[in-house]
Amino acid sequence: HVMGTLRRRKSGFWRQIFLLAGSALLPLPAGGGALDVWHWRSPLPQGNALHDVTYGNSMFVAVGDNAIIESADGLNWTNIESNGNVYLSGIAFGTNTFVAVGSSGVIQTSINGVAWTPQTSGTFKSLFRVAFGNGNFVAVGQARGGTGAIITSRDGVSWTNQNSGVTKDLNGVAYGNGLYVAVGLTGTILTSADAIAWNSQNSGVTSDLFGVT
């Protein structure tokens, strides 16, 4: 019985080898092999982690690890090709422009949520979130041995570094009631009326803060 099982296993093994060898000899289609391009099939439309979502120009756009997806109704989503393999952690919409931010100071912009253009942020610190308010995009992120990153832009294309005054990562930012608010590690809270001068506030906690809205 044992020898019979071994013979069947060996026979199956060599059958697989012959099948693989035969497939390797088949001619490839002109212009490249069938395996040159891969597409997500399960889950659809893609399977990478998503980190943030916004709404603008009659569509939802979500971003994540090498991922941009868009939807008109929040139910049916389409995978969008980003510019290179990038980790995107935040997105906002303003002045008819989507702005996505991510690792190593990556910024990409789009008018329609489908065609994206890389922009120069002026920082190599990773950016975690971006918000729009009072005519300004404000992105926040890593301290990376210096001060927590804050950069601002009126159009999403030209960016200016601002001094946060704190040596903590800034994880979230929002605008409301005439005030920008940024939050970060160990209870850090910063506020600004103009997105340029930032003031530390007492949060009353030492826990890390990751989001504000």
Coordinates of N, CA and C in Angstrom, one line a residue:
H1 N 0.8 -1.2 0.0 CA 0.0 0.0 0.0 C 0.9 1.3 0.0
V2 N 1.9 1.2 0.8 CA 2.8 2.4 0.9 C 3.6 2.6 -0.4
M3 N 4.0 1.5 -1.0 CA 4.7 1.6 -2.3 C 3.8 2.1 -3.4
G4 N 2.5 1.7 -3.4 CA 1.6 2.2 -4.4 C 1.3 3.7 -4.2
T5 N 1.2 4.1 -3.0 CA 1.0 5.6 -2.8 C 2.2 6.4 -3.3
L6 N 3.5 5.9 -3.0 CA 4.6 6.6 -3.5 C 4.7 6.7 -5.0
R7 N 4.3 5.5 -5.7 CA 4.3 5.5 -7.1 C 3.3 6.5 -7.7
R8 N 2.1 6.6 -7.1 CA 1.1 7.6 -7.5 C 1.6 9.0 -7.4
R9 N 2.3 9.3 -6.2 CA 2.8 10.7 -6.0 C 3.9 11.0 -7.0
K10 N 4.8 10.1 -7.3 CA 5.9 10.3 -8.3 C 5.3 10.5 -9.6
S11 N 4.2 9.7 -10.0 CA 3.6 9.9 -11.3 C 3.0 11.2 -11.4
G12 N 2.3 11.7 -10.3 CA 1.6 13.0 -10.4 C 2.6 14.1 -10.5
F13 N 3.8 14.0 -9.8 CA 4.8 15.0 -9.8 C 5.4 15.2 -11.2
W14 N 5.7 14.0 -11.9 CA 6.3 14.1 -13.2 C 5.3 14.6 -14.2
R15 N 4.0 14.3 -14.0 CA 3.0 14.8 -14.9 C 2.9 16.3 -14.9
Q16 N 3.1 16.9 -13.6 CA 3.1 18.3 -13.5 C 4.3 18.9 -14.1
I17 N 5.4 18.3 -14.0 CA 6.7 18.8 -14.6 C 6.5 18.9 -16.1
F18 N 5.9 17.8 -16.7 CA 5.7 17.7 -18.2 C 4.8 18.8 -18.6
L19 N 3.7 19.1 -17.9 CA 2.7 20.1 -18.2 C 3.4 21.5 -18.2
L20 N 4.2 21.7 -17.2 CA 4.9 23.0 -17.1 C 5.9 23.2 -18.2
A21 N 6.6 22.1 -18.5 CA 7.6 22.2 -19.6 C 6.9 22.5 -20.9
G22 N 5.7 21.8 -21.2 CA 5.0 22.0 -22.4 C 4.5 23.4 -22.5
S23 N 4.0 24.0 -21.4 CA 3.5 25.4 -21.5 C 4.6 26.4 -21.7
A24 N 5.8 26.1 -21.2 CA 6.9 27.0 -21.4 C 7.3 27.1 -22.9
L25 N 7.0 26.0 -23.7 CA 7.4 26.0 -25.1 C 6.3 26.7 -26.0
L26 N 5.1 27.0 -25.4 CA 4.1 27.7 -26.2 C 4.5 29.1 -26.6
P27 N 4.2 29.5 -27.9 CA 4.6 30.8 -28.3 C 3.9 31.9 -27.5
L28 N 4.5 33.0 -27.2 CA 3.9 34.1 -26.5 C 3.2 35.0 -27.5
P29 N 2.1 35.7 -27.1 CA 1.5 36.6 -28.0 C 2.4 37.8 -28.4
A30 N 2.2 38.3 -29.6 CA 3.0 39.5 -30.0 C 2.8 40.6 -29.1
G31 N 3.9 41.3 -28.7 CA 3.8 42.5 -27.8 C 4.0 42.2 -26.4
G32 N 4.2 40.9 -26.0 CA 4.4 40.6 -24.6 C 3.6 39.4 -24.2
G33 N 3.9 38.8 -23.0 CA 3.2 37.7 -22.5 C 1.9 38.0 -21.9
A34 N 1.1 37.0 -21.7 CA -0.2 37.1 -21.1 C -0.1 37.5 -19.7
L35 N 1.0 37.2 -19.1 CA 1.2 37.4 -17.6 C 1.9 38.8 -17.3
D36 N 2.1 39.6 -18.4 CA 2.7 40.9 -18.2 C 1.9 41.8 -17.3
V37 N 0.6 41.7 -17.4 CA -0.3 42.6 -16.6 C -1.2 41.8 -15.8
W38 N -1.3 42.2 -14.5 CA -2.2 41.4 -13.6 C -3.3 42.4 -13.1
H39 N -4.5 41.8 -12.8 CA -5.6 42.6 -12.4 C -6.2 41.9 -11.2
W40 N -6.7 42.7 -10.2 CA -7.4 42.2 -9.0 C -8.7 41.6 -9.5
R41 N -9.0 40.4 -9.0 CA -10.2 39.7 -9.3 C -11.0 39.5 -8.0
S42 N -10.3 39.2 -6.9 CA -11.0 39.0 -5.6 C -10.0 39.5 -4.5
P43 N -10.4 40.5 -3.7 CA -11.6 41.3 -3.8 C -11.5 42.3 -4.9
L44 N -12.6 42.7 -5.5 CA -12.7 43.8 -6.5 C -13.0 45.1 -5.8
P45 N -12.6 46.3 -6.3 CA -11.7 46.4 -7.4 C -10.2 46.2 -7.2
Q46 N -9.8 46.1 -5.9 CA -8.4 45.9 -5.5 C -8.4 45.5 -4.1
G47 N -7.2 45.0 -3.6 CA -7.1 44.4 -2.3 C -6.1 45.0 -1.3
N48 N -5.6 46.2 -1.7 CA -4.7 46.9 -0.8 C -5.4 47.7 0.2
A49 N -4.7 48.0 1.3 CA -5.3 48.8 2.4 C -5.6 50.2 2.0
L50 N -6.8 50.7 2.4 CA -7.2 52.0 2.2 C -7.2 52.9 3.4
H51 N -6.8 54.1 3.3 CA -6.5 54.9 4.5 C -7.4 56.2 4.6
D52 N -7.9 56.7 3.6 CA -8.7 57.9 3.6 C -9.6 58.1 2.4
V53 N -10.7 58.9 2.6 CA -11.6 59.0 1.5 C -12.2 60.4 1.6
T54 N -12.5 61.0 0.4 CA -13.1 62.3 0.4 C -14.2 62.3 -0.7
Y55 N -15.0 63.4 -0.8 CA -16.0 63.6 -1.8 C -15.9 64.9 -2.5
G56 N -16.0 64.9 -3.8 CA -15.9 66.2 -4.5 C -16.1 65.9 -6.0
N57 N -16.6 66.9 -6.7 CA -16.8 66.8 -8.1 C -17.7 65.6 -8.5
S58 N -18.8 65.4 -7.6 CA -19.8 64.3 -7.8 C -19.2 62.9 -7.7
M59 N -18.1 62.8 -6.9 CA -17.5 61.4 -6.8 C -16.8 61.3 -5.5
F60 N -16.8 60.0 -5.0 CA -16.0 59.6 -3.8 C -14.6 59.2 -4.4
V61 N -13.5 59.5 -3.7 CA -12.2 59.0 -4.1 C -11.5 58.6 -2.8
A62 N -11.0 57.3 -2.8 CA -10.3 56.8 -1.6 C -8.9 56.4 -2.0
V63 N -8.0 56.5 -1.1 CA -6.6 56.3 -1.3 C -6.0 55.3 -0.3
G64 N -4.9 54.7 -0.7 CA -4.2 53.8 0.3 C -2.9 53.3 -0.2
D65 N -2.5 52.1 0.1 CA -1.2 51.5 -0.3 C -1.3 51.2 -1.8
N66 N -0.6 52.0 -2.6 CA -0.6 51.9 -4.0 C -2.0 51.7 -4.5
A67 N -2.9 52.6 -4.0 CA -4.3 52.4 -4.4 C -5.0 53.8 -4.5
I68 N -5.7 53.9 -5.6 CA -6.7 55.0 -5.7 C -7.9 54.4 -6.4
I69 N -9.1 54.5 -5.7 CA -10.3 54.0 -6.2 C -11.4 55.1 -6.2
E70 N -12.3 55.1 -7.1 CA -13.3 56.2 -7.2 C -14.7 55.6 -7.4
S71 N -15.7 56.3 -7.0 CA -17.1 55.8 -7.1 C -18.0 57.0 -7.2
A72 N -19.1 56.9 -8.0 CA -20.1 57.9 -8.1 C -21.2 57.8 -7.0
D73 N -21.4 56.5 -6.5 CA -22.5 56.3 -5.6 C -22.0 55.6 -4.3
G74 N -20.7 55.4 -4.1 CA -20.3 54.7 -2.9 C -20.5 53.2 -2.8
L75 N -21.1 52.7 -3.9 CA -21.4 51.3 -3.9 C -20.5 50.6 -5.0
N76 N -20.4 51.1 -6.1 CA -19.6 50.6 -7.2 C -18.3 51.4 -7.4
W77 N -17.2 50.7 -7.2 CA -15.9 51.3 -7.2 C -15.0 50.9 -8.4
T78 N -14.2 51.8 -8.9 CA -13.3 51.6 -10.0 C -11.9 51.8 -9.6
N79 N -11.0 50.9 -9.9 CA -9.6 51.0 -9.6 C -8.9 52.0 -10.6
I80 N -8.2 53.0 -10.0 CA -7.5 54.0 -10.8 C -6.0 53.7 -10.7
E81 N -5.3 53.8 -11.9 CA -3.8 53.7 -11.9 C -3.2 54.9 -11.3
S82 N -2.3 54.8 -10.3 CA -1.6 55.9 -9.7 C -0.3 56.0 -10.4
N83 N 0.5 57.1 -10.1 CA 1.8 57.3 -10.7 C 2.9 56.6 -9.9
G84 N 3.1 55.3 -10.2 CA 4.1 54.6 -9.5 C 3.6 53.9 -8.3
N85 N 4.4 53.1 -7.6 CA 4.0 52.4 -6.4 C 4.2 53.4 -5.2
V86 N 3.1 53.9 -4.8 CA 3.1 54.9 -3.7 C 2.2 54.6 -2.6
Y87 N 2.6 55.0 -1.4 CA 1.7 54.8 -0.2 C 1.0 56.1 0.0
L88 N -0.3 56.2 -0.2 CA -1.1 57.4 0.0 C -1.9 57.3 1.3
S89 N -1.8 58.2 2.1 CA -2.5 58.1 3.4 C -3.6 59.2 3.7
G90 N -3.7 60.2 2.8 CA -4.7 61.2 3.0 C -5.1 61.8 1.7
I91 N -6.4 62.3 1.7 CA -6.9 63.0 0.5 C -7.9 64.0 0.9
A92 N -7.9 65.1 0.1 CA -8.9 66.2 0.3 C -9.3 66.8 -1.0
F93 N -10.4 67.5 -1.0 CA -10.9 68.1 -2.2 C -11.2 69.6 -2.0
G94 N -10.7 70.5 -2.9 CA -11.0 71.9 -2.8 C -10.5 72.6 -4.1
T95 N -11.1 73.7 -4.4 CA -10.8 74.5 -5.6 C -10.8 73.6 -6.8
N96 N -11.8 72.7 -6.9 CA -12.0 71.8 -8.0 C -10.8 70.9 -8.2
T97 N -10.1 70.5 -7.1 CA -8.9 69.7 -7.2 C -8.9 68.7 -6.1
F98 N -8.6 67.4 -6.5 CA -8.3 66.4 -5.4 C -6.8 66.5 -5.2
V99 N -6.4 66.4 -3.9 CA -5.0 66.4 -3.4 C -4.8 65.2 -2.6
A100 N -3.9 64.3 -3.0 CA -3.6 63.1 -2.2 C -2.1 63.2 -1.7
V101 N -1.9 62.8 -0.4 CA -0.6 62.9 0.2 C -0.1 61.6 0.7
G102 N 1.2 61.4 0.9 CA 1.7 60.1 1.3 C 3.1 60.0 1.7
S103 N 3.7 58.9 1.6 CA 5.0 58.6 2.1 C 6.1 59.5 1.4
S104 N 7.1 59.9 2.2 CA 8.3 60.6 1.7 C 7.9 61.9 1.0
G105 N 6.8 62.6 1.5 CA 6.4 63.8 0.9 C 5.7 63.7 -0.4
V106 N 5.2 62.6 -0.8 CA 4.5 62.4 -2.0 C 3.2 63.2 -2.1
I107 N 3.0 63.9 -3.2 CA 1.7 64.6 -3.4 C 1.3 64.4 -4.8
Q108 N 0.0 64.0 -5.0 CA -0.5 63.9 -6.3 C -1.9 64.7 -6.4
T109 N -2.1 65.3 -7.6 CA -3.3 66.0 -7.7 C -4.1 65.6 -8.9
S110 N -5.4 65.8 -8.9 CA -6.3 65.4 -10.0 C -7.5 66.3 -10.1
I111 N -8.0 66.6 -11.3 CA -9.2 67.4 -11.5 C -10.4 66.5 -11.5
N112 N -10.2 65.3 -12.1 CA -11.4 64.4 -12.2 C -11.3 63.1 -11.4
G113 N -10.3 63.0 -10.6 CA -10.2 61.7 -9.8 C -9.6 60.5 -10.5
V114 N -9.4 60.7 -11.8 CA -8.9 59.6 -12.7 C -7.5 59.8 -13.1
A115 N -7.2 61.0 -13.7 CA -5.8 61.3 -14.2 C -5.1 62.1 -13.1
W116 N -4.0 61.5 -12.6 CA -3.3 62.1 -11.5 C -1.9 62.6 -11.9
T117 N -1.5 63.7 -11.3 CA -0.2 64.4 -11.6 C 0.6 64.5 -10.3
P118 N 1.9 64.0 -10.3 CA 2.8 64.2 -9.2 C 3.2 65.7 -9.0
Q119 N 3.2 66.2 -7.8 CA 3.7 67.5 -7.5 C 4.8 67.5 -6.5
T120 N 5.5 68.6 -6.4 CA 6.7 68.7 -5.5 C 6.3 69.4 -4.2
S121 N 6.4 68.6 -3.1 CA 5.9 69.1 -1.8 C 6.9 70.0 -1.1
G122 N 8.2 69.8 -1.4 CA 9.3 70.5 -0.7 C 9.7 69.8 0.6
T123 N 9.2 68.6 0.9 CA 9.6 67.9 2.0 C 9.8 66.4 1.7
F124 N 10.7 65.7 2.4 CA 10.8 64.3 2.3 C 10.2 63.5 3.5
K125 N 9.6 64.3 4.4 CA 8.9 63.7 5.5 C 7.5 63.1 5.0
S126 N 7.2 62.0 5.6 CA 5.9 61.4 5.2 C 4.7 62.2 5.6
L127 N 3.7 62.4 4.8 CA 2.6 63.2 5.1 C 1.4 62.2 5.4
F128 N 0.7 62.5 6.5 CA -0.3 61.5 6.9 C -1.8 62.0 6.5
R129 N -2.0 63.3 6.6 CA -3.4 63.8 6.3 C -3.3 65.1 5.6
V130 N -4.4 65.5 4.9 CA -4.5 66.8 4.3 C -5.9 67.2 4.4
A131 N -6.1 68.5 4.6 CA -7.5 69.1 4.7 C -7.5 70.4 3.8
F132 N -8.8 70.8 3.5 CA -9.0 72.0 2.7 C -9.9 72.9 3.5
G133 N -9.6 74.2 3.6 CA -10.5 75.1 4.2 C -10.0 76.6 4.0
N134 N -10.9 77.5 3.9 CA -10.6 78.9 3.7 C -9.6 79.1 2.6
G135 N -9.7 78.4 1.5 CA -8.8 78.6 0.4 C -7.5 77.9 0.5
N136 N -7.2 77.1 1.5 CA -5.9 76.5 1.7 C -6.0 75.0 1.8
F137 N -5.1 74.3 1.2 CA -4.8 72.9 1.5 C -3.7 72.9 2.6
V138 N -3.9 72.1 3.6 CA -2.9 72.0 4.7 C -2.7 70.5 4.9
A139 N -1.4 70.1 4.7 CA -1.0 68.7 4.9 C -0.1 68.6 6.1
V140 N -0.2 67.5 6.9 CA 0.6 67.4 8.1 C 1.2 66.0 8.1
G141 N 2.4 65.8 8.9 CA 3.0 64.5 8.9 C 4.2 64.4 9.9
Q142 N 5.2 63.7 9.5 CA 6.3 63.3 10.3 C 7.1 64.4 10.9
A143 N 7.7 64.2 12.1 CA 8.7 65.1 12.6 C 10.1 64.7 12.0
R144 N 10.3 63.4 12.1 CA 11.6 62.8 11.5 C 12.8 63.5 12.0
G145 N 12.9 63.6 13.3 CA 14.1 64.3 13.9 C 14.1 65.8 13.9
G146 N 13.0 66.4 13.4 CA 12.9 67.8 13.4 C 11.5 68.2 14.0
T147 N 10.8 69.1 13.4 CA 9.5 69.5 13.8 C 8.4 68.8 12.9
G148 N 7.2 68.6 13.5 CA 6.2 67.9 12.8 C 5.9 68.7 11.5
A149 N 5.7 67.9 10.4 CA 5.6 68.6 9.1 C 4.2 69.3 9.0
I150 N 4.2 70.5 8.5 CA 3.0 71.2 8.1 C 3.4 71.9 6.8
I151 N 2.7 71.6 5.7 CA 2.9 72.3 4.4 C 1.5 72.8 3.9
T152 N 1.6 74.0 3.2 CA 0.3 74.6 2.8 C 0.4 75.0 1.3
S153 N -0.8 75.0 0.7 CA -0.9 75.4 -0.7 C -2.3 75.9 -1.0
R154 N -2.3 76.9 -1.9 CA -3.6 77.5 -2.4 C -4.2 76.7 -3.5
D155 N -3.3 76.0 -4.3 CA -3.8 75.3 -5.5 C -3.5 73.8 -5.6
G156 N -2.7 73.3 -4.6 CA -2.3 71.9 -4.6 C -1.1 71.6 -5.4
V157 N -0.5 72.6 -6.0 CA 0.6 72.5 -6.9 C 1.9 73.1 -6.2
S158 N 1.8 74.4 -5.8 CA 2.9 75.0 -5.1 C 2.7 75.0 -3.6
W159 N 3.7 74.4 -2.9 CA 3.6 74.2 -1.5 C 4.6 74.9 -0.7
T160 N 4.3 75.4 0.5 CA 5.2 76.1 1.4 C 5.3 75.4 2.7
N161 N 6.5 75.2 3.2 CA 6.7 74.6 4.5 C 6.4 75.6 5.6
Q162 N 5.7 75.2 6.6 CA 5.4 76.0 7.8 C 6.0 75.4 9.0
N163 N 6.3 76.3 10.0 CA 6.9 75.8 11.3 C 5.8 75.4 12.3
S164 N 5.8 74.1 12.6 CA 4.8 73.7 13.6 C 5.2 74.0 15.0
G165 N 6.5 74.1 15.2 CA 7.0 74.4 16.6 C 7.0 73.2 17.5
V166 N 6.6 72.0 17.1 CA 6.6 70.8 17.9 C 7.4 69.7 17.3
T167 N 8.1 68.9 18.2 CA 8.9 67.8 17.7 C 8.1 66.5 17.7
K168 N 6.9 66.5 17.4 CA 6.0 65.3 17.4 C 5.4 65.1 16.0
D169 N 5.2 63.9 15.6 CA 4.5 63.6 14.4 C 3.1 64.2 14.5
L170 N 2.6 64.8 13.4 CA 1.2 65.3 13.4 C 0.4 64.3 12.5
N171 N -0.7 63.8 13.0 CA -1.4 62.7 12.4 C -2.7 63.1 11.7
G172 N -3.2 64.2 12.1 CA -4.5 64.6 11.5 C -4.7 66.1 11.5
V173 N -5.5 66.6 10.6 CA -5.8 68.0 10.4 C -7.2 68.3 9.9
A174 N -7.8 69.3 10.3 CA -9.2 69.7 9.9 C -9.4 71.2 9.9
Y175 N -10.4 71.7 9.3 CA -10.7 73.1 9.3 C -12.2 73.3 9.6
G176 N -12.5 74.2 10.5 CA -13.9 74.6 10.8 C -14.0 75.8 11.7
N177 N -15.1 76.5 11.6 CA -15.3 77.7 12.4 C -14.1 78.7 12.4
G178 N -13.5 78.8 11.2 CA -12.4 79.8 11.1 C -11.1 79.4 11.7
L179 N -10.9 78.1 11.9 CA -9.7 77.6 12.6 C -9.3 76.3 12.0
Y180 N -7.9 76.2 11.8 CA -7.3 74.9 11.4 C -6.9 74.3 12.7
V181 N -7.1 73.0 12.8 CA -6.7 72.2 14.0 C -5.9 71.0 13.5
A182 N -4.7 70.8 14.1 CA -3.8 69.6 13.8 C -3.6 68.9 15.1
V183 N -3.6 67.5 15.0 CA -3.3 66.7 16.2 C -2.2 65.7 15.9
G184 N -1.6 65.2 17.0 CA -0.5 64.3 16.9 C -0.2 63.5 18.1
L185 N 1.1 63.1 18.2 CA 1.5 62.2 19.2 C 1.5 62.8 20.6
T186 N 1.3 62.0 21.6 CA 1.3 62.4 23.0 C 0.4 63.6 23.3
G187 N -0.8 63.6 22.7 CA -1.8 64.6 23.0 C -1.6 65.9 22.4
T188 N -0.7 66.0 21.4 CA -0.4 67.3 20.7 C -1.6 67.8 20.0
I189 N -1.9 69.1 20.2 CA -2.9 69.8 19.5 C -2.4 71.2 19.1
L190 N -2.5 71.5 17.8 CA -2.1 72.8 17.3 C -3.3 73.5 16.7
T191 N -3.3 74.8 16.8 CA -4.4 75.6 16.1 C -3.8 76.8 15.4
S192 N -4.5 77.2 14.3 CA -4.1 78.3 13.5 C -5.2 78.9 12.8
A193 N -5.2 80.3 12.7 CA -6.3 81.0 12.0 C -5.9 81.2 10.5
D194 N -4.6 81.1 10.2 CA -4.2 81.4 8.8 C -3.4 80.3 8.2
A195 N -3.2 79.2 8.9 CA -2.4 78.0 8.5 C -0.9 78.3 8.4
I196 N -0.5 79.5 8.9 CA 0.9 79.9 8.9 C 1.5 79.9 10.3
A197 N 0.9 80.6 11.2 CA 1.3 80.7 12.6 C 0.5 79.7 13.4
W198 N 1.2 78.7 14.1 CA 0.5 77.7 14.8 C 0.8 77.8 16.3
N199 N -0.2 77.5 17.1 CA -0.1 77.6 18.6 C -0.5 76.3 19.2
S200 N 0.4 75.9 20.2 CA 0.1 74.7 20.9 C -1.0 74.9 21.9
Q201 N -1.9 73.9 22.1 CA -3.0 73.9 23.0 C -2.8 72.7 24.0
N202 N -3.4 72.9 25.2 CA -3.4 71.8 26.2 C -4.5 70.9 26.0
S203 N -4.2 69.7 25.5 CA -5.3 68.7 25.3 C -5.8 68.0 26.5
G204 N -4.9 68.0 27.6 CA -5.3 67.4 28.8 C -5.0 65.9 28.8
V205 N -4.5 65.3 27.7 CA -4.2 63.9 27.6 C -2.7 63.7 27.1
T206 N -2.2 62.5 27.4 CA -0.9 62.2 26.8 C -1.0 61.1 25.8
S207 N -2.2 60.7 25.5 CA -2.4 59.6 24.5 C -2.1 60.2 23.1
D208 N -1.7 59.3 22.2 CA -1.5 59.8 20.8 C -2.9 60.1 20.1
L209 N -2.9 61.2 19.4 CA -4.2 61.6 18.7 C -3.9 61.3 17.2
F210 N -4.9 60.7 16.6 CA -4.7 60.3 15.2 C -5.6 61.0 14.2
G211 N -6.7 61.6 14.6 CA -7.6 62.2 13.7 C -8.4 63.3 14.3
V212 N -8.9 64.2 13.5 CA -9.7 65.3 13.9 C -10.7 65.7 12.8
T213 N -11.9 66.1 13.1 CA -12.8 66.4 12.0 C -13.8 67.5 12.5

